[in-house]
Coordinates of C-alpha atoms in Angstrom, one line a residue:
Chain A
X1 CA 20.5 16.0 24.8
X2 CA 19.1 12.2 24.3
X3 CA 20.3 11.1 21.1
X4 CA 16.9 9.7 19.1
X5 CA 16.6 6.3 18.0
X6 CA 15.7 4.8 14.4
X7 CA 12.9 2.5 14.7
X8 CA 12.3 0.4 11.3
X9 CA 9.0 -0.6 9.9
X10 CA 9.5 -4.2 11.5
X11 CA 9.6 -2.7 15.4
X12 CA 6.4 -0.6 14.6
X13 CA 4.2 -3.6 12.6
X14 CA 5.2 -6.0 15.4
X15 CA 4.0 -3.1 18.0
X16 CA 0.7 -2.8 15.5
X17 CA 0.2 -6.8 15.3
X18 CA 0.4 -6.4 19.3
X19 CA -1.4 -4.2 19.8
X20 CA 0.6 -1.8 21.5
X21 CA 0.5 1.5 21.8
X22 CA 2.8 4.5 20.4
X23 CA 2.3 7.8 20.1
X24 CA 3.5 9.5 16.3
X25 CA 3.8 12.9 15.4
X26 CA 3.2 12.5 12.0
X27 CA 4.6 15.5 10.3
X28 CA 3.6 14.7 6.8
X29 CA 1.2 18.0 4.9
X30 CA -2.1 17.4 6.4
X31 CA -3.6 16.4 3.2
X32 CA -0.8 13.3 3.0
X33 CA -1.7 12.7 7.0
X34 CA -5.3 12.5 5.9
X35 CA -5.5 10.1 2.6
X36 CA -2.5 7.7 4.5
X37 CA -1.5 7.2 7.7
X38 CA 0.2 4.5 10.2
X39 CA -3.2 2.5 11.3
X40 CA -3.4 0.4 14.8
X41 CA -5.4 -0.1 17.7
X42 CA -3.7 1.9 20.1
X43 CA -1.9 4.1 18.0
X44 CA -1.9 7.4 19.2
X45 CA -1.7 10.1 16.3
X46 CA -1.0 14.0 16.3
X47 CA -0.6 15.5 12.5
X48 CA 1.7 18.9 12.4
X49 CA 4.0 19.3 9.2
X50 CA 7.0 20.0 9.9
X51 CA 7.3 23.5 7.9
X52 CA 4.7 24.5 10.8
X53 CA 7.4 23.6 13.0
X54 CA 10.5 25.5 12.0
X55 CA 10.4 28.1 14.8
X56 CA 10.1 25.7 17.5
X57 CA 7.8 23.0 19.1
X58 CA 6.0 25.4 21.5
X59 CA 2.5 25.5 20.2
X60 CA 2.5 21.3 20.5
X61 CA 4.5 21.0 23.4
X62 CA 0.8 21.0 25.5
X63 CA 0.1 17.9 22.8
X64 CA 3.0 16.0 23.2
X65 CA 3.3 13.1 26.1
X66 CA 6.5 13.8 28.2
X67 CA 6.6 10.1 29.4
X68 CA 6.9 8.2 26.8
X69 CA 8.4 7.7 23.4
X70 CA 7.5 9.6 20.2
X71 CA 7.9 8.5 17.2
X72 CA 7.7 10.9 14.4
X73 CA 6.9 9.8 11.1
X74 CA 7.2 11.8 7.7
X75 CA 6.9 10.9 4.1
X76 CA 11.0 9.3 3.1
X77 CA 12.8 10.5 6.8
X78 CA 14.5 13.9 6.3
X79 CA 12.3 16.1 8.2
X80 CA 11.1 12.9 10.5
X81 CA 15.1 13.2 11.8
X82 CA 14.7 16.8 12.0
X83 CA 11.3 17.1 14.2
X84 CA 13.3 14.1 16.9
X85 CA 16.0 16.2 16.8
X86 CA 14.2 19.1 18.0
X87 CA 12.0 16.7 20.0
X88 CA 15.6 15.2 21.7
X89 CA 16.6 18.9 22.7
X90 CA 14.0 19.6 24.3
X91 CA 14.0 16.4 27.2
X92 CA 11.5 14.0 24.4
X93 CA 12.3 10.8 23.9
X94 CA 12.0 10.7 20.1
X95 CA 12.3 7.9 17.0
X96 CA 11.9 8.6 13.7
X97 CA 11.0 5.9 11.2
X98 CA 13.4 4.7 8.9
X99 CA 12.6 5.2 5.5
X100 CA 9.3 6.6 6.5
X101 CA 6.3 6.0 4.7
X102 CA 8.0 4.9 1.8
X103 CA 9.6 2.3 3.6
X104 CA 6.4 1.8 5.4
X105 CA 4.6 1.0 2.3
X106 CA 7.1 -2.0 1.3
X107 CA 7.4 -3.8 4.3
X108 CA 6.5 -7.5 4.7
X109 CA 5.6 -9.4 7.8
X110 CA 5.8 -12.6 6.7
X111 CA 3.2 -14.7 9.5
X112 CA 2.9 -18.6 9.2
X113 CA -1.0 -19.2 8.9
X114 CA -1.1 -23.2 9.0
X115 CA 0.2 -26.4 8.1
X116 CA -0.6 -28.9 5.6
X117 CA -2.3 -32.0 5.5
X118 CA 1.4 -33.5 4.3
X119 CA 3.8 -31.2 6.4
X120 CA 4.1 -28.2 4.3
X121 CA 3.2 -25.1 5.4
X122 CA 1.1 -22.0 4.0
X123 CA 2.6 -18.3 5.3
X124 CA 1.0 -15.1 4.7
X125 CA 3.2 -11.7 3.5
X126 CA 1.5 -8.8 5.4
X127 CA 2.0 -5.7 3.4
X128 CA 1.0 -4.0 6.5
X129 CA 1.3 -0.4 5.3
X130 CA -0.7 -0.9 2.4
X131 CA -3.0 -4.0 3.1
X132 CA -1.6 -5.7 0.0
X133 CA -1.3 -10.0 1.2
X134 CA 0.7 -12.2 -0.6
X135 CA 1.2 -15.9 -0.4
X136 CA 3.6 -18.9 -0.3
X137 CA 2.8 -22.3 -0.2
X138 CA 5.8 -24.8 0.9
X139 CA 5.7 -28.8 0.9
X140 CA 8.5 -30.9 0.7
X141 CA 11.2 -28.4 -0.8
X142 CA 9.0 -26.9 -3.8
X143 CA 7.0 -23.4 -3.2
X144 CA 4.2 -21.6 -4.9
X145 CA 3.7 -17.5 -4.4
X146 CA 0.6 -16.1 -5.1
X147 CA 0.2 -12.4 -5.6
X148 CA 3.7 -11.6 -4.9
X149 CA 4.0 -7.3 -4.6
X150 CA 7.3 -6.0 -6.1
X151 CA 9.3 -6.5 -3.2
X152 CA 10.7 -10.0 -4.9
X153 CA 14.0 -10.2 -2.7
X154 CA 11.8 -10.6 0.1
X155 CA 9.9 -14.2 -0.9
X156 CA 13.2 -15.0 -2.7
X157 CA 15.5 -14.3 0.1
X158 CA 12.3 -16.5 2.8
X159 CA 12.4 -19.7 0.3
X160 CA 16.3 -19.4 0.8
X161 CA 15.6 -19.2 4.1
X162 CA 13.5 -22.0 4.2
X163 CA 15.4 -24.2 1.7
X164 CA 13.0 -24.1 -0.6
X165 CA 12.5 -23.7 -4.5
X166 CA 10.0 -21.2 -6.2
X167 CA 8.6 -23.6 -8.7
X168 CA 4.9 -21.2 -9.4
X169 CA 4.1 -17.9 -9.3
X170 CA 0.4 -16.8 -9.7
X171 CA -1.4 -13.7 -9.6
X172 CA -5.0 -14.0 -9.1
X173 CA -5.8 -11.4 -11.4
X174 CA -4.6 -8.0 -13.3
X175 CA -3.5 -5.9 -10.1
X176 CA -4.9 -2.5 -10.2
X177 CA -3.7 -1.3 -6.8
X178 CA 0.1 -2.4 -6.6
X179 CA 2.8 -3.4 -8.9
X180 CA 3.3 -7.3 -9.3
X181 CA 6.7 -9.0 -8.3
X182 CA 5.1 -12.2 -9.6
X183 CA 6.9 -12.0 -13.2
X184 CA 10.0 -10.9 -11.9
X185 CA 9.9 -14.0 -9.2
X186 CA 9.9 -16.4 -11.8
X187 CA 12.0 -14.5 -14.2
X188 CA 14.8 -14.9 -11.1
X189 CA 14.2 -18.4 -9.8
X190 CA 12.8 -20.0 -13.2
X191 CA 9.4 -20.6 -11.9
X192 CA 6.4 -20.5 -14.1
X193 CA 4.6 -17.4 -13.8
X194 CA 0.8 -18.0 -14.6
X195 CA -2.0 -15.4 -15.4
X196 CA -5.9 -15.5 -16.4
X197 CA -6.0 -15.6 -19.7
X198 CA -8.9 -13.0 -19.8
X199 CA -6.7 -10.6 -18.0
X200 CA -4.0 -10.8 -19.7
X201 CA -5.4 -10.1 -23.4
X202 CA -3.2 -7.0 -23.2
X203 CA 0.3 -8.2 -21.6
X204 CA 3.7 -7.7 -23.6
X205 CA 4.9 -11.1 -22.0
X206 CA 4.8 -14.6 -21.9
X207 CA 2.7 -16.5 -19.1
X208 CA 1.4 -19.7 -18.4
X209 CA -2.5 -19.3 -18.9
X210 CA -4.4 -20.1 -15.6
X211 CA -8.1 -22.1 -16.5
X212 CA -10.1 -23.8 -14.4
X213 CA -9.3 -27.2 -13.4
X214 CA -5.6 -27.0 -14.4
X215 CA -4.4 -28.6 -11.0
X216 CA -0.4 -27.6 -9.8
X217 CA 1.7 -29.8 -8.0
X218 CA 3.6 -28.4 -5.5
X219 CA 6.0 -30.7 -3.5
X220 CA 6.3 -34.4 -4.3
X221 CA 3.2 -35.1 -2.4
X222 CA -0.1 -33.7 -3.6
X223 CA -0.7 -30.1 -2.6
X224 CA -3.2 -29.3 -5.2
X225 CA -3.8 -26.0 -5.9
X226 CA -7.4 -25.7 -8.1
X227 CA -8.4 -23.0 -9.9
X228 CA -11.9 -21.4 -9.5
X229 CA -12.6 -19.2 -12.1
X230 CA -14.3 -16.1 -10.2
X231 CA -14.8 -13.1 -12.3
X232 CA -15.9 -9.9 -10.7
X233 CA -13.3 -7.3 -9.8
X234 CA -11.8 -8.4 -13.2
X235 CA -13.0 -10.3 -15.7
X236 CA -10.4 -13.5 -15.9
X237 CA -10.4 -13.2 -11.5
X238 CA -9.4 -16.9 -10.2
X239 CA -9.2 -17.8 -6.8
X240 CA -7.2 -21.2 -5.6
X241 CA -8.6 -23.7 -3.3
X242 CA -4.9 -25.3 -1.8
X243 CA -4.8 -28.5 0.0
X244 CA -8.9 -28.7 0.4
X245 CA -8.3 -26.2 3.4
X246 CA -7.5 -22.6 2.1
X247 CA -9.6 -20.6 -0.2
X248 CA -7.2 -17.7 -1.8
X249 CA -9.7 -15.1 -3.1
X250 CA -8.0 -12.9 -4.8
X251 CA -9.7 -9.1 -4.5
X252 CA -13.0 -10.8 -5.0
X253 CA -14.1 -11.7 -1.3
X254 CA -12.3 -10.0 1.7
X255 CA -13.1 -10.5 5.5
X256 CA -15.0 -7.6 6.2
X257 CA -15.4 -6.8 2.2
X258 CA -16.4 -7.7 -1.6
X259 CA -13.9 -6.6 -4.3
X260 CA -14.9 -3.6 -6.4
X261 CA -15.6 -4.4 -10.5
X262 CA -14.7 -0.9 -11.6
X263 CA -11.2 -0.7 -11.9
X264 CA -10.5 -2.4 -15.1
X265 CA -13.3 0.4 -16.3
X266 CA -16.5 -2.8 -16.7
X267 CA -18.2 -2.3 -13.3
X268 CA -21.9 -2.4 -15.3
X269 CA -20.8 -5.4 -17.1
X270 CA -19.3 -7.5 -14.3
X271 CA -21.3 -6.8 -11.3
X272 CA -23.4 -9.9 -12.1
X273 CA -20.1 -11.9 -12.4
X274 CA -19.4 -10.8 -8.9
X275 CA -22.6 -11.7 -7.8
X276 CA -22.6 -15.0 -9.4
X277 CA -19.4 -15.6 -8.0
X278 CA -19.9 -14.3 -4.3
X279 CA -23.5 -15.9 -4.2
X280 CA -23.1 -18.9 -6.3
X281 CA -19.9 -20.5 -7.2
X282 CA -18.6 -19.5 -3.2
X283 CA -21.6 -20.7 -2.3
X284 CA -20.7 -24.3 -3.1
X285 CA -17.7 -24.5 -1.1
X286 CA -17.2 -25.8 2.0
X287 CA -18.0 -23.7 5.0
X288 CA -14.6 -24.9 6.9
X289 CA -12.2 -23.4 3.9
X290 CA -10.4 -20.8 5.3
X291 CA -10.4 -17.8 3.4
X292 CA -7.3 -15.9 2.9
X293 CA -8.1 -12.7 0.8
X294 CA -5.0 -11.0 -1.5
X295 CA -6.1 -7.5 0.5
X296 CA -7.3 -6.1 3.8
X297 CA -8.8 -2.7 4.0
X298 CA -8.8 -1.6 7.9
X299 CA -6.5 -3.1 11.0
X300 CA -9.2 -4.5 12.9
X301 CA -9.3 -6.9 10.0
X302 CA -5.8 -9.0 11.5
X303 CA -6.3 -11.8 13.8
X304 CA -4.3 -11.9 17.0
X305 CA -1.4 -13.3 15.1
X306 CA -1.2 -10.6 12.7
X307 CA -2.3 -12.9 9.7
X308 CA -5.9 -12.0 7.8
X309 CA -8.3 -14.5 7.7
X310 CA -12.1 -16.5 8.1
X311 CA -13.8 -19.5 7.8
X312 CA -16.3 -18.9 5.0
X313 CA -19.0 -20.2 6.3
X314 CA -18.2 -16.9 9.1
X315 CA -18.0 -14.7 5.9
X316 CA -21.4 -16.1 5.0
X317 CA -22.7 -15.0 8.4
X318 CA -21.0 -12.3 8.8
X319 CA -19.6 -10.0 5.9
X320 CA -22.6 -7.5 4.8
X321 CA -21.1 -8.0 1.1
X322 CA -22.3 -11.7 1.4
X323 CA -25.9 -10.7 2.7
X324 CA -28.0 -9.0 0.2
X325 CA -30.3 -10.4 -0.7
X326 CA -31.9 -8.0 -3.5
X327 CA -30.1 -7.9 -6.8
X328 CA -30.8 -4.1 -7.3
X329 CA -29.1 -3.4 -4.0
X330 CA -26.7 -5.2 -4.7
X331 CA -25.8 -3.5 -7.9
X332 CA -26.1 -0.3 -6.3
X333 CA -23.7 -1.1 -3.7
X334 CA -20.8 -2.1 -6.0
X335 CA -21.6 0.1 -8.6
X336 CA -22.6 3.0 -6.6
X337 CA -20.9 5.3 -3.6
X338 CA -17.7 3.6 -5.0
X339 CA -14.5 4.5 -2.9
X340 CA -11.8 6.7 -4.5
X341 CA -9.7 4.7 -7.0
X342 CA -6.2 3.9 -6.3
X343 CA -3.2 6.0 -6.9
X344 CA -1.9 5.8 -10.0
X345 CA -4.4 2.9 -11.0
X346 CA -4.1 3.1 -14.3
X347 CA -0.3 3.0 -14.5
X348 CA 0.2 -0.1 -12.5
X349 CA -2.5 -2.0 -14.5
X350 CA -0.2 -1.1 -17.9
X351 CA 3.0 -2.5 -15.6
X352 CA 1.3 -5.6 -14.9
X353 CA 1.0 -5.9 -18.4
X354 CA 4.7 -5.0 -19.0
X355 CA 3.3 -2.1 -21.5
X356 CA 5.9 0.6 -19.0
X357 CA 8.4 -0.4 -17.1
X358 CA 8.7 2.5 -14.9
X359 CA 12.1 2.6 -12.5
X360 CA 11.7 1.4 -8.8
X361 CA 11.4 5.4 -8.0
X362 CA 8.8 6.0 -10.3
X363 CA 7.2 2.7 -9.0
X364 CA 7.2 3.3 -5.9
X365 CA 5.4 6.8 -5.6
X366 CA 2.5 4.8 -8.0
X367 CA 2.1 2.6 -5.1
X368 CA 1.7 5.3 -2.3
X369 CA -1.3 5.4 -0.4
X370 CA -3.9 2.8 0.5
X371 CA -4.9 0.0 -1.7
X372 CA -9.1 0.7 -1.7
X373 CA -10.1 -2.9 -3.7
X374 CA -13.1 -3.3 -1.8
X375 CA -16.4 -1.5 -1.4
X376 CA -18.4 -2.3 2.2
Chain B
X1 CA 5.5 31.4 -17.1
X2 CA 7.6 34.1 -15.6
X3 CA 7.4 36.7 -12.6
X4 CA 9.2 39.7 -11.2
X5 CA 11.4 38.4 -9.1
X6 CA 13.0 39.7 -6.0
X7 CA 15.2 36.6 -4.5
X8 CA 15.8 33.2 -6.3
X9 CA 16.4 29.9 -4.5
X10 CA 18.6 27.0 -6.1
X11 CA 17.4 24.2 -3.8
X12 CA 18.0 21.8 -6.6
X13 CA 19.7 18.0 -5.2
X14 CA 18.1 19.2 -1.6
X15 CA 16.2 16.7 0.0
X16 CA 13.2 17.2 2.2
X17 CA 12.8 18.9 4.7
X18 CA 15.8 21.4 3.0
X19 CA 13.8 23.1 0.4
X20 CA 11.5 24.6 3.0
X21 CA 14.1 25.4 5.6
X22 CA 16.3 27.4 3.0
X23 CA 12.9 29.3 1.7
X24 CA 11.7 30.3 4.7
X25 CA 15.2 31.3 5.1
X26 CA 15.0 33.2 2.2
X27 CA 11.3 35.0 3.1
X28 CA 12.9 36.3 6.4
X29 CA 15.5 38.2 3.9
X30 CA 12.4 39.9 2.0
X31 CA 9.2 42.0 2.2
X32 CA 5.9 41.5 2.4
X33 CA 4.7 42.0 -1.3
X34 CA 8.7 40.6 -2.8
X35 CA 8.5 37.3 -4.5
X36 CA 11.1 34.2 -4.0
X37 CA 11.8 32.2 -7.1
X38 CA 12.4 28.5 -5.8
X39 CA 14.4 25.8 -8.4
X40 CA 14.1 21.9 -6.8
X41 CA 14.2 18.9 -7.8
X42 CA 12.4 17.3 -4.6
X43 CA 9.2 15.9 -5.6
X44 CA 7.6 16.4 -2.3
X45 CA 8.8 19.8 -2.4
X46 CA 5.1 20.9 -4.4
X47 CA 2.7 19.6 -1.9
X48 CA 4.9 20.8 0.8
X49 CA 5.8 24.0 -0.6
X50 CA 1.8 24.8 -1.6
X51 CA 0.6 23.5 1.9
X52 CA 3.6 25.8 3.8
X53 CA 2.7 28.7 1.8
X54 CA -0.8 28.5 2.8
X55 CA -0.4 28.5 6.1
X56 CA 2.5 31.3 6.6
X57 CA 0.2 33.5 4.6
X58 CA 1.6 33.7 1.2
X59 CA 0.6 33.5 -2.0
X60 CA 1.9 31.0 -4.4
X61 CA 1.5 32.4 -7.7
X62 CA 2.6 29.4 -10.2
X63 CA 5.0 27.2 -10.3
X64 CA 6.0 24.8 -13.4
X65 CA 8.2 21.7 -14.4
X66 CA 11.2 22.1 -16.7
X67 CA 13.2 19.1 -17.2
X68 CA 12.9 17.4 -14.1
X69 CA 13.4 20.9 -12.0
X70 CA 10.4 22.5 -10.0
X71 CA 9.9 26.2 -10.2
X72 CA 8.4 27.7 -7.8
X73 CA 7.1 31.4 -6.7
X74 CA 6.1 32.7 -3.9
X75 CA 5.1 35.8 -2.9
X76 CA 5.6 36.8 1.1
X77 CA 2.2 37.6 2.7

């Protein structure tokens, strides 16, 4: 018997980011399999749940590649271990992954995107399992995270790292889709956690209200971070133009995407907002920012490096979102043939606004599942 | 809700995949027709348990929440 090997969500986003291919045996209830899955380019995938597999793995053994490894995939890693077991006693070479989907969901690749004009540097968190992207902004021993998810030790433990001190935390807007680690950030390091004011009419906690034209500092040297009031998927959205070179855009424009207005329950009322926004105020950028988008909605969406992101002047080319030119179609589009709404939406916006403070158990099964904040 | 039953399960603190394995443990013991009673605390346990009984072929004919415990039954197809 081969004993089976752990493999952690870090080895299987670095084999996802390069493109490499694995075979899982995903043996999660086929309706799980089919709402959330492990995605990547060559990625091989056969769904069985493992209660099919009890007796034995004869009726997949036909499906099952004999040279090379398996990794087998369920929803926390009980039956995962079990299925590589039974996988390892019959000749397989099996994995199972840690923590399975759960742990999945929470991982975060951090990937450097740039530098700045004064030596700082602006790295991307890829919440690979979820498409969730944070951000933190570095020059000269300050930082600034935007859209931090709740795994907070991770950017706290990376500013350590880089010896570094959280001064700003921002969130973009009212997440809908995943639970905010922004307040706790500050709440930790003493940072100043800011929000739109129009999304936070509701929230249970102090902020620091984010308007347009309220610059931040971060570093000694001027990394400006401006404020561009873009309402659309919510109603207080603001994206960030950072060191006249990165657009942050929030969940209002994504590479291949547009954000969705409906999950704060307004879609009617806001689709012009997003229009005006994507059409007007975007429109009046420069076409050499680089956008970096707080979501990405399918794999083919990473660059080569495993960071998410396009000129917008590409986006303006490119992304059918950008491209319509009749209003009515547009409405239709985002108001329309809308996607299924997240899991759990409506508890993670009332988190956000520290109206429930769910435990990290509770929080975490809210979160399962993909993010789906844009429409295409 | 209650039902005649013919075997009950404590699979309460199990974690996945244990509440199955011990049921369909359990089924082997019984006949088609009997009904298993099944206490866990697993949340994955309803999907799993709904989605399993469907495709052995039996019938699951409720199951509630009581304080944090999932109840469960089954009847063997």
């Amino acid at each position: 018997m081969m004993a089976i090997r752990e493999m952690d969500a870090k080895e299987v986003t670095r084999k996802v980011m390069n493109k490499k291919e694995l075979f899982i045996l995903d043996v999660r209830n086929e309706d799980a399999f089919s709402d959330w899955k492990i995605e990547g380019e060559n990625l091989t995938h056969l769904n069985v749940p493992y209660f099919d597999l009890l007796d034995g793995l004869d009726e997949i053994k036909d499906q099952l590649p004999s040279d090379k490894e398996i990794l087998v995939v369920c929803a926390k890693e009980g039956s995962s271990i079990m299925v590589a077991e039974m996988l390892s006693d019959e000749g397989y070479e099996a994995a199972y992954l840690k923590g399975g989907m759960k742990a999945w969901s929470e991982h975060l690749e951090p990937v450097k995107v740039g530098d700045l004009a004064d030596g700082g540097e602006m790295y991307q968190f890829v919440r690979i399992g979820k498409g969730c992207l944070s951000y933190m902004v570095v020059s000269n021993g300050e930082a600034a995270i935007i859209d931090a998810t709740r795994m907070t030790d991770v950017f706290i433990d990376f500013a350590d790292s880089l010896g570094v001190q959280i001064k700003h935390v921002f969130d973009t807007h009212l997440h809908a889709d995943h639970i905010s680690g922004g307040r706790m950030i500050a709440e930790k390091t003493g940072a100043v956690y800011w929000l739109p004011p129009k999304d936070a009419e509701e929230v249970q906690f102090s902020y620091e209200p984010l308007v347009d034209g309220n610059d931040v500092k971060i570093g000694n040297t001027t990394i400006n971070i401006h404020p561009l009031y873009s309402p659309g998927h919510t109603i207080g959205s603001t994206s960030f133009v950072v060191d006249e070179k990165y657009l942050l855009s929030g969940d209002i424009l994504f590479v291949d995407s547009i954000g969705r207005p409906d999950l704060a329950g307004l879609a009617e009322d806001w689709v012009g907002d997003l229009r005006e926004t994507l059409y007007e105020r975007y429109k009046e950028l420069s076409d050499e920012l680089m956008v970096l988008p707080a979501h990405f909605m399918i794999i083919d969406e990473l660059n080569d490096d495993g960071s998410v992101g396009e000129k917008l002047g590409v986006l303006f080319a490119e992304n059918h979102g950008l491209n319509i030119e009749n209003e009515a179609e547009f409405r239709s589009l985002v108001t329309d043939n809308l996607p299924p709404q997240p899991n759990a939406y409506q508890e993670i916006r009332k988190t956000n606004m520290g109206k429930i403070t769910p435990d990290e158990e509770e929080q975490r099964e809210m979160e399962i599942g993909p993010n789906r904040c844009a429409v295409r | 809700m209650s039902f005649n039953t013919d075997i009950l399960l404590d699979a309460k603190g199990l974690a996945c995949p244990m509440p199955i394995v011990k049921t369909k443990k359990e089924m082997d013991k019984i006949e088609s027709g009997q009904v298993i009673e099944i206490h866990a605390t697993d949340k994955g346990a309803k999907a799993d348990l709904t989605a399993w009984a469907k495709s052995g072929g039996h019938e699951l004919l409720g199951h509630e929440e009581e304080n944090g415990v999932y109840i469960f039954w089954i009847k063997k197809g």
